[in-house]
GROMACS .gro file of C-alpha atoms in nm:
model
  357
    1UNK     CA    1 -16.372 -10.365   2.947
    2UNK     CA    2 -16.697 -10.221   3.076
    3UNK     CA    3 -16.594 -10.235   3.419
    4UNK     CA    4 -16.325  -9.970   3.319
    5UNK     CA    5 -16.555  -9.754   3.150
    6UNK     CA    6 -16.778  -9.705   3.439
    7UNK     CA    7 -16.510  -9.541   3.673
    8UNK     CA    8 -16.358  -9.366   3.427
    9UNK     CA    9 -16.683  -9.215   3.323
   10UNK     CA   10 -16.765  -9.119   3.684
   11UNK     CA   11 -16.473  -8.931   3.702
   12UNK     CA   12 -16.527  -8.744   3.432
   13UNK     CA   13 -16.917  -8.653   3.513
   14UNK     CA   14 -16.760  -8.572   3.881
   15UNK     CA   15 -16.510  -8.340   3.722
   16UNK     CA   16 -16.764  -8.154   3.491
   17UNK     CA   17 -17.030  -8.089   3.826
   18UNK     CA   18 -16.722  -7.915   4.036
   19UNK     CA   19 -16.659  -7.677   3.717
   20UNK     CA   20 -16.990  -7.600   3.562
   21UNK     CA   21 -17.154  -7.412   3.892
   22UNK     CA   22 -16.841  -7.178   3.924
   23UNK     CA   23 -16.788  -7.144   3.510
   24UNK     CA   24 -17.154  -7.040   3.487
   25UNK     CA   25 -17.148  -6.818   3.762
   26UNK     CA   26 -16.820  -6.675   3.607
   27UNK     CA   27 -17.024  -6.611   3.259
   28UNK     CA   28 -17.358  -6.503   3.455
   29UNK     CA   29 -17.221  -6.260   3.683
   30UNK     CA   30 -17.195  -5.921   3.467
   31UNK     CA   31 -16.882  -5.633   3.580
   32UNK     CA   32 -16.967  -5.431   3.856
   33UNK     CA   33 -16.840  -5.071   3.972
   34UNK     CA   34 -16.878  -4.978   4.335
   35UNK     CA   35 -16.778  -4.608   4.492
   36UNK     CA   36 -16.624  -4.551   4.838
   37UNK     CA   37 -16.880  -4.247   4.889
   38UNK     CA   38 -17.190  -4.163   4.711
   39UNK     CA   39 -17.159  -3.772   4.699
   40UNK     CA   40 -16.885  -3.584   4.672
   41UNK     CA   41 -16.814  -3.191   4.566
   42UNK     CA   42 -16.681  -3.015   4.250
   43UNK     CA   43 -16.260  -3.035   4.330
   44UNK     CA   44 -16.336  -3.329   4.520
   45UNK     CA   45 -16.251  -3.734   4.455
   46UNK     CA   46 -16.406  -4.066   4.495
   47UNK     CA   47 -16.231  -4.382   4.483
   48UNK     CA   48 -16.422  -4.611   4.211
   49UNK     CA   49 -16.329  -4.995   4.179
   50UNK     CA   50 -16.481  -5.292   4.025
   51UNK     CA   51 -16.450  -5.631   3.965
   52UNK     CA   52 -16.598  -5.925   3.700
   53UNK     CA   53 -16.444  -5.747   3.392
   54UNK     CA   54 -16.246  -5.871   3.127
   55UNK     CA   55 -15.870  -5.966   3.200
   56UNK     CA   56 -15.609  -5.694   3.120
   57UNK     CA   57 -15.873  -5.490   2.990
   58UNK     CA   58 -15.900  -5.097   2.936
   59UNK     CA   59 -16.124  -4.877   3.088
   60UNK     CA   60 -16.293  -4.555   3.098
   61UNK     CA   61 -16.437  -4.418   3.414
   62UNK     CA   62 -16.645  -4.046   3.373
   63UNK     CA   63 -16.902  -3.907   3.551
   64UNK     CA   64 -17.182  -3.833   3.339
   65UNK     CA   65 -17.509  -3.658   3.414
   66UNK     CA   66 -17.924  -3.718   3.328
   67UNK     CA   67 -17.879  -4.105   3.353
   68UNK     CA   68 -17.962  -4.333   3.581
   69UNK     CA   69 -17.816  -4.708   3.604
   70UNK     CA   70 -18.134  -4.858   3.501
   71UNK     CA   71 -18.113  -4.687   3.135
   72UNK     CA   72 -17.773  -4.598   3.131
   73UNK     CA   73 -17.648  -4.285   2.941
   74UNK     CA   74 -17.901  -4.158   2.749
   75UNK     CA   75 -17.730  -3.857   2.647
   76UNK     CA   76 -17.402  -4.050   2.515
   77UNK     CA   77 -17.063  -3.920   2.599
   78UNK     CA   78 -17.197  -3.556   2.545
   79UNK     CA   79 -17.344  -3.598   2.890
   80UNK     CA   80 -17.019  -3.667   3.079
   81UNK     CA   81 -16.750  -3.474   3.182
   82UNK     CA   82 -16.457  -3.612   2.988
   83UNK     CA   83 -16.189  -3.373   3.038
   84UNK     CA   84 -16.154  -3.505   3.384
   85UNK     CA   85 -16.233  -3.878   3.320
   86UNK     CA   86 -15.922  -4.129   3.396
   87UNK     CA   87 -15.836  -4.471   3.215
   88UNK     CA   88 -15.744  -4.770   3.400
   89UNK     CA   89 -15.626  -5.122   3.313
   90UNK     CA   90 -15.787  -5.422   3.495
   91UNK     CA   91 -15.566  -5.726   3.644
   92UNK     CA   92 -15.560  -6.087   3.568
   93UNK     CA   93 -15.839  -6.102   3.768
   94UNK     CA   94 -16.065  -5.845   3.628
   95UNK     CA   95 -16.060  -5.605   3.924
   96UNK     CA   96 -15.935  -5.284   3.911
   97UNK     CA   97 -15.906  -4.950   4.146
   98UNK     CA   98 -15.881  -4.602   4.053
   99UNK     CA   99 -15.947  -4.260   4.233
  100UNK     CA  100 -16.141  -3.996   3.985
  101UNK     CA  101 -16.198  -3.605   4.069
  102UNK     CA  102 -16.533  -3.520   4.115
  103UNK     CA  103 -16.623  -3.255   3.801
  104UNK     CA  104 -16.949  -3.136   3.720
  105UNK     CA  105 -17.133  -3.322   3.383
  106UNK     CA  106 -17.224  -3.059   3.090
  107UNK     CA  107 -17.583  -3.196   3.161
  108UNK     CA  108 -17.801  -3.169   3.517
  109UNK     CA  109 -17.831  -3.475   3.742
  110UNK     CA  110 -17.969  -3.743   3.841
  111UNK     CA  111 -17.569  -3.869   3.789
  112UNK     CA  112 -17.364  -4.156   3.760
  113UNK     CA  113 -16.975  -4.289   3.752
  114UNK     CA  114 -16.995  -4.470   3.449
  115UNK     CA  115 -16.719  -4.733   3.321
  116UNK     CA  116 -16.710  -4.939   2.984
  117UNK     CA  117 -16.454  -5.077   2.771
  118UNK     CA  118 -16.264  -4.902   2.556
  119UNK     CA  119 -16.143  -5.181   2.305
  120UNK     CA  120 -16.266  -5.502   2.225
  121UNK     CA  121 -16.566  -5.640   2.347
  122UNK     CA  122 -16.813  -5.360   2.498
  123UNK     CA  123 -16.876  -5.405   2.876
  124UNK     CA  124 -17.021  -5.119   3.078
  125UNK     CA  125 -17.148  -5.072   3.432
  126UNK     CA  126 -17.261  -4.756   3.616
  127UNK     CA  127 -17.334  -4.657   3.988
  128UNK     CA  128 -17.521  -4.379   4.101
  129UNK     CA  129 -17.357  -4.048   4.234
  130UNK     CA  130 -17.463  -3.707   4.367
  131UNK     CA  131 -17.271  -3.415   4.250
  132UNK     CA  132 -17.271  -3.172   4.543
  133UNK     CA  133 -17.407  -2.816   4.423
  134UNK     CA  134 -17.507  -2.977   4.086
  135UNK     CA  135 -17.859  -2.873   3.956
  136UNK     CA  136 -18.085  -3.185   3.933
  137UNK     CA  137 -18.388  -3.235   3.686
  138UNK     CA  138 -18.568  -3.524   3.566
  139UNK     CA  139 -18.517  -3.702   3.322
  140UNK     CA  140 -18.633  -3.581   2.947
  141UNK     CA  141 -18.949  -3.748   2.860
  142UNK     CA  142 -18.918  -4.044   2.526
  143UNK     CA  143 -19.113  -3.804   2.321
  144UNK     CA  144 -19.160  -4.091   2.078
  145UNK     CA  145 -19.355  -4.406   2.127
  146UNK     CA  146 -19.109  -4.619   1.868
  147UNK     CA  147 -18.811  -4.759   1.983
  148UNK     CA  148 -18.511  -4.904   1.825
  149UNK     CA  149 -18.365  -5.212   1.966
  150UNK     CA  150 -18.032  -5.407   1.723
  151UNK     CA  151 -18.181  -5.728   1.720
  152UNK     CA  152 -17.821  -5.915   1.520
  153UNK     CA  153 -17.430  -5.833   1.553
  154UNK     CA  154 -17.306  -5.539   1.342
  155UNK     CA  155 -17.045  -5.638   1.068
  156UNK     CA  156 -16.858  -5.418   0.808
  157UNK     CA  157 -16.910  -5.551   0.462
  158UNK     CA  158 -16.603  -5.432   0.158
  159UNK     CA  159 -16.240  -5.483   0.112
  160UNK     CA  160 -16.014  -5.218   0.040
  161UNK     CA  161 -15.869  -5.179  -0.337
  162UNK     CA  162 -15.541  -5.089  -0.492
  163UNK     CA  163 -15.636  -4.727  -0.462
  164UNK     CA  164 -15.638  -4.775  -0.042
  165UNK     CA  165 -15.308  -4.915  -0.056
  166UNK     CA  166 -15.176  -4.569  -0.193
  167UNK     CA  167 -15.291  -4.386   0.015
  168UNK     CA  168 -15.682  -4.341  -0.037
  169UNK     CA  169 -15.972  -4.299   0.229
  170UNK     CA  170 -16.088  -4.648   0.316
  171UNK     CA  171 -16.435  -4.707   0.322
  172UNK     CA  172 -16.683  -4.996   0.451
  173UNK     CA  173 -17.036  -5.030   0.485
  174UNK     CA  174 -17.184  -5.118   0.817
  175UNK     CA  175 -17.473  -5.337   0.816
  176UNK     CA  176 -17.750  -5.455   1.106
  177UNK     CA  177 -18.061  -5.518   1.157
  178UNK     CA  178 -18.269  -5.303   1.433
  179UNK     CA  179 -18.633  -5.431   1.564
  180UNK     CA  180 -18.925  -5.120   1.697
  181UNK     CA  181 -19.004  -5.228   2.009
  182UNK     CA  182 -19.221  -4.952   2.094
  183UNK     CA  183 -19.589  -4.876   2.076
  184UNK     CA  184 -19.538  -4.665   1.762
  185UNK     CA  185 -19.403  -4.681   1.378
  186UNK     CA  186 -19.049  -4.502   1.340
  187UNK     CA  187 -19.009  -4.282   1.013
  188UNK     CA  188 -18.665  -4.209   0.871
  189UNK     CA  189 -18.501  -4.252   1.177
  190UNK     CA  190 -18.153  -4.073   1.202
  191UNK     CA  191 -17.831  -4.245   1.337
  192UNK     CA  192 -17.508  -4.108   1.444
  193UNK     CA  193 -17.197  -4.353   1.321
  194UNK     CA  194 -16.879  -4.267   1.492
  195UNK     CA  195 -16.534  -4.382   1.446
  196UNK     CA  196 -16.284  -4.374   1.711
  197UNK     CA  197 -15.904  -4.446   1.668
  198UNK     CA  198 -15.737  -4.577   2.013
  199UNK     CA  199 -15.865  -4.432   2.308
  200UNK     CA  200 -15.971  -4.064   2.120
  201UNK     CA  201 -16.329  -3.997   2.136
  202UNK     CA  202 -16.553  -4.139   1.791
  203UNK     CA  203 -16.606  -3.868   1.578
  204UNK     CA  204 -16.980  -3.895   1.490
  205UNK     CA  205 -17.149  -3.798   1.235
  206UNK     CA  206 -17.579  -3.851   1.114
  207UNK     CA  207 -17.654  -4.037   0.858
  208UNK     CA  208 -18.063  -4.097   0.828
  209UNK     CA  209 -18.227  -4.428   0.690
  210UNK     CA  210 -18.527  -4.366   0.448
  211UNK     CA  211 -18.826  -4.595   0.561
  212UNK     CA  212 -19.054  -4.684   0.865
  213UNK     CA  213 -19.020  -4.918   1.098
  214UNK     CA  214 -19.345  -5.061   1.255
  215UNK     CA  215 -19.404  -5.166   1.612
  216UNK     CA  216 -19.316  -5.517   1.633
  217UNK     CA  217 -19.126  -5.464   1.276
  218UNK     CA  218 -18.731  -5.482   1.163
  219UNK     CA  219 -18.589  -5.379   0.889
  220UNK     CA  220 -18.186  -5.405   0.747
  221UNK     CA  221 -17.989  -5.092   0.822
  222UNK     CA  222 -17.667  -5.024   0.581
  223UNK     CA  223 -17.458  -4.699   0.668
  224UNK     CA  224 -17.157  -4.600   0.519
  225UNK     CA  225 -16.838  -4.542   0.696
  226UNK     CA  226 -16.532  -4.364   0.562
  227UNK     CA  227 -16.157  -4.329   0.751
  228UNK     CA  228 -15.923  -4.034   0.664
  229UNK     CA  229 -15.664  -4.087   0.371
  230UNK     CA  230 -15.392  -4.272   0.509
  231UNK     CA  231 -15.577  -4.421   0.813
  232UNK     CA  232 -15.413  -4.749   0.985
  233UNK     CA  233 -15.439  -4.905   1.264
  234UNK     CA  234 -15.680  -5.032   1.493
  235UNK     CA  235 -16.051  -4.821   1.502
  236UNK     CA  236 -16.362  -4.859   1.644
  237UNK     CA  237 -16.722  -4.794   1.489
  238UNK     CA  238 -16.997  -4.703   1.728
  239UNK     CA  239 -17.333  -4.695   1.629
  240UNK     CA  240 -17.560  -4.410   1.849
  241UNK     CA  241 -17.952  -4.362   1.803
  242UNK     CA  242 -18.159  -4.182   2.050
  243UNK     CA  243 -17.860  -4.056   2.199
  244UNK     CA  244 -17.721  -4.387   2.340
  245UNK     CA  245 -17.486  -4.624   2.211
  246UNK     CA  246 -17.640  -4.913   2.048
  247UNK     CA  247 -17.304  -5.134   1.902
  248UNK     CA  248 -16.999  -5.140   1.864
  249UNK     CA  249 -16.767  -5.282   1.577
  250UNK     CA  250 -16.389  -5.317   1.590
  251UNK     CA  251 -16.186  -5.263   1.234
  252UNK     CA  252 -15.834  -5.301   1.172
  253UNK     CA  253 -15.696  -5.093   0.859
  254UNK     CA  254 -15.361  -5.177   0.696
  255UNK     CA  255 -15.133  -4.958   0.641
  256UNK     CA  256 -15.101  -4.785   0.320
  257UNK     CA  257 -14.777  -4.953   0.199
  258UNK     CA  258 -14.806  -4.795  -0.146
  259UNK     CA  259 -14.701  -4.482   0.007
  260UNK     CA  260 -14.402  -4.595   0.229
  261UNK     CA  261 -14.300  -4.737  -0.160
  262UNK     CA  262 -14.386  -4.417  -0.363
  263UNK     CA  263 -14.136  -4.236  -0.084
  264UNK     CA  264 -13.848  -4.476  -0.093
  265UNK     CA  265 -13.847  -4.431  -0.503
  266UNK     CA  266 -13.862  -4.092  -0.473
  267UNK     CA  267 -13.557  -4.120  -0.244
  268UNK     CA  268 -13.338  -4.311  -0.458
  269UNK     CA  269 -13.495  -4.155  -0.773
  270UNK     CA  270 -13.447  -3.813  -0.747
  271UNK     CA  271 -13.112  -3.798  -0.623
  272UNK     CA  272 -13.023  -4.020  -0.930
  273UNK     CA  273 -13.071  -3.791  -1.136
  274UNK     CA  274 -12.953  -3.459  -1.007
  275UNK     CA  275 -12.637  -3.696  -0.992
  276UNK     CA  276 -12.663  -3.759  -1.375
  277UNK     CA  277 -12.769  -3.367  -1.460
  278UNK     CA  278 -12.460  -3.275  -1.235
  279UNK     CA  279 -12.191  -3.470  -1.434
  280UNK     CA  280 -12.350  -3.403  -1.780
  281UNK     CA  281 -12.282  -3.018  -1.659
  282UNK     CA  282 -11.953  -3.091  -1.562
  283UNK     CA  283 -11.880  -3.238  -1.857
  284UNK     CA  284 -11.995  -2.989  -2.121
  285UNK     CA  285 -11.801  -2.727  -1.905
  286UNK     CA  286 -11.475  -2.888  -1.850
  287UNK     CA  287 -11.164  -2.758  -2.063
  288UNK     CA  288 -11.087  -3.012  -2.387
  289UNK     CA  289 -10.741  -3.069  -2.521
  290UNK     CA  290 -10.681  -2.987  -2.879
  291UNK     CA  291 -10.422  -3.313  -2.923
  292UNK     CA  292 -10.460  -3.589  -2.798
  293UNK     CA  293 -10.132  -3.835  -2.783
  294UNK     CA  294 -10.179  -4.157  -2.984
  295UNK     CA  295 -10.092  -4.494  -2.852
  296UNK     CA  296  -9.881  -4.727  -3.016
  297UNK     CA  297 -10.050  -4.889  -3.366
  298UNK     CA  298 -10.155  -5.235  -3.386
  299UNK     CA  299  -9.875  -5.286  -3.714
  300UNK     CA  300  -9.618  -5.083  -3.559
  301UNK     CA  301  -9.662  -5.338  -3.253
  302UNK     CA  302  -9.662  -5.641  -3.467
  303UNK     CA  303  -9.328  -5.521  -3.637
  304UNK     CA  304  -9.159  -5.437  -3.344
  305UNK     CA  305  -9.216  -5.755  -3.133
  306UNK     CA  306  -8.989  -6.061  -3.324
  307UNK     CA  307  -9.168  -6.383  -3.436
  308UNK     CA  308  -9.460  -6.191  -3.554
  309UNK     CA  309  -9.492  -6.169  -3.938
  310UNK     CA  310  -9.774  -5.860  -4.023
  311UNK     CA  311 -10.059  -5.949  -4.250
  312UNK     CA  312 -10.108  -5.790  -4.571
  313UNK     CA  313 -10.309  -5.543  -4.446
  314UNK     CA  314 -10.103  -5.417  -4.177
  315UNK     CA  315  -9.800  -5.429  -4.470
  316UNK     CA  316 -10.017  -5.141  -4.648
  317UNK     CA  317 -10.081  -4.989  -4.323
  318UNK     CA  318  -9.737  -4.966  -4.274
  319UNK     CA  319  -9.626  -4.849  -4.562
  320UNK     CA  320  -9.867  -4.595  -4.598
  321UNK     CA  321  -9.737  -4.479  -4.247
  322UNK     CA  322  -9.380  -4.503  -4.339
  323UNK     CA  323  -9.276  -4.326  -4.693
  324UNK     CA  324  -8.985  -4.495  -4.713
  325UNK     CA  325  -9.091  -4.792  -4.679
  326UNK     CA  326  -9.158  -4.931  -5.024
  327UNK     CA  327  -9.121  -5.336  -5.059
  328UNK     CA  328  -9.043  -5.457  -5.434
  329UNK     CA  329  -9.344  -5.528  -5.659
  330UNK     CA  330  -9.124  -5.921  -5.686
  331UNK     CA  331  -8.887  -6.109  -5.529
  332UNK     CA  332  -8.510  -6.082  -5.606
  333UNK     CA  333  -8.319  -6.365  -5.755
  334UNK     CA  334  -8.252  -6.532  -5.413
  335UNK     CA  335  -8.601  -6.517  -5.352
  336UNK     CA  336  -8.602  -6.267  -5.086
  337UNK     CA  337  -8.647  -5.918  -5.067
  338UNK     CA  338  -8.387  -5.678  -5.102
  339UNK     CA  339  -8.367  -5.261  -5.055
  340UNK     CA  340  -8.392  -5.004  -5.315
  341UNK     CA  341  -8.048  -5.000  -5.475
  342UNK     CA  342  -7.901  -4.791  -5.791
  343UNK     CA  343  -7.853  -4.985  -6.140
  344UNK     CA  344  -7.800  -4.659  -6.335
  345UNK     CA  345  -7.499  -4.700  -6.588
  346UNK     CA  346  -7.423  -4.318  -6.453
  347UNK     CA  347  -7.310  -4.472  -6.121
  348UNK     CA  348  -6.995  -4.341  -6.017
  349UNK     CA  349  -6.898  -4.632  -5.837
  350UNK     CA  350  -6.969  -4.886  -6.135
  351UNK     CA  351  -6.669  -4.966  -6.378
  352UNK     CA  352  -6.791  -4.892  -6.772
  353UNK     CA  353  -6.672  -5.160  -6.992
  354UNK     CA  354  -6.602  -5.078  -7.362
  355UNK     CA  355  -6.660  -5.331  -7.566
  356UNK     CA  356  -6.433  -5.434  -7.859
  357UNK     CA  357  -6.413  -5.188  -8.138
   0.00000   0.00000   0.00000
């Protein structure tokens, strides 16, 4: 038995040397961007491709100024040019190719081509360009000493209520923890908390945190983040300080089905009941006969079809219906009944008989 261990466990530590080297590589390399010419003229193009990114992902590729690949964009996406940026999907490979015009940034150089992700995990990789006929400066001095590095992954804490599913704003709470890693205390820092929906721009908007940070300190951030009423679908929560992007959170939103329901009553509701207010006004308006014809009485019926004796009842009813009608208050000395007849000695038809004298 241990002799068929041994081989079978060689094979396997074999197997695991050839894949570790190229699946570490794989996970060490990081996605790269490389340009087929380094300057290039407003109304100009430049052929940008890349490889190491993530499988069927997609892409943003802008040209943003006052950045430089070793600290990326400072100035956020308010320092590209994204009117004239172009998306792109990778392959199953990760590589991708796309030509972009050359526009000037709303900022001066130094300038790069910069590409991240647009969904799912964030990826981003720049490569330095020269803008012909673009003014260059350097780069702003950090004014501040403190700086804010997110030291844990950003998560949205809440659910959303009964009041969401009809239609209401839905709101979270996002929640991470930033460390000063600067030579100085921060004080009431202020963040900028977009939301994006798709591949729109995030819509930020500043939100400051009451405290101070020290150098070498952390502390727990929690920001509030509200949707539109009657957001769905699949958003994206960026968190910006110092004018660069620090995370990114993904959040899918149901849709409001409350609303779809509130519609479909209303459909089926409301023409209901101009249906009912229609015929009730049709029938107060509508001309009315003054008689009526009267069907054939249950007695009547029971005296017309043979084998069917009335009741008592129905004997009163009938006699009250027909005048004539008039049964004998007891039976005759056959025991049956007999018609109204004459016994008057007036008769005219009935001999008198005289008696002796």
């Amino acid at each position: 038995m241990s002799k068929v261990r041994i081989p079978a466990l060689l094979a396997v530590l074999l197997l695991a040397l050839s894949l570790t080297p190229a699946s570490v590589s794989a996970a060490a390399d990081p996605p790269s961007v490389k340009l087929s010419k380094s300057q290039a003229g407003t109304g100009g193009s430049v052929t940008v491709t890349g490889e190491g990114w993530r499988p069927r992902a997609l892409l943003m590729i802008l040209i943003c100024g006052q950045s430089v690949p070793a600290t990326g964009v400072t100035g956020g996406t308010n320092s590209c040019a994204n009117a004239d940026g172009r998306a792109v999907t990778t392959d199953a490979e990760g590589r991708f190719g796309r030509k972009l015009p050359v526009a000037e940034p709303p900022v001066p150089c130094p300038c790069v081509v910069h590409v991240a992700t647009v969904q799912g995990a964030k990826a981003e990789a720049d490569a330095v360009f020269q803008v012909a006929g673009h003014a260059v400066e350097p780069l702003p001095a950090d004014a501040s000493g403190g700086r804010l590095s997110v030291l844990t992954d950003t998560r949205l804490d809440g659910s959303s209520g009964l009041l969401t599913w009809f239609g209401a704003p839905p709101a979270r709470t996002l929640v991470f923890t930033v460390g000063n890693v600067g030579t100085s205390p921060v004080k009431n820092p202020v963040f900028q908390v977009g939301t994006s929906h798709g591949v729109f721009a995030p819509e930020w908007q500043e939100q400051q945190w009451r405290g101070t940070i020290r150098p070498g300190g952390k502390a727990r951030i929690e920001l509030p983040v509200e949707l539109a009423a009657g957001a769905h679908g699949d958003y994206t929560v960026s968190l910006k300080y110092g004018g660069k992007v620090m995370a990114e959170q993904p959040w899918g939103v149901g849709r409001p089905w409350g609303v779809t329901l509130f519609w479909i009553l209303v459909c089926l509701v409301v023409p209901a009941a101009v249906f009912r207010v229609g015929m009730a006004a049709v029938d107060r308006v509508r001309p009315r006969p003054h008689q009526r014809r009267r069907g054939l009485r249950l007695p009547e019926l029971a005296l017309r079809l043979p084998g069917l004796k009335p009741r008592e009842e129905a004997r009163h009813s009938i006699a009250s219906t027909l005048p004539w009608f008039t049964p004998d208050s007891g039976p005759d000395p056959a025991g049956r009944l007999s018609a109204p007849h004459d016994d008057s000695p007036s008769s005219p038809t009935t001999p008198i008989r005289k008696g002796p004298t």
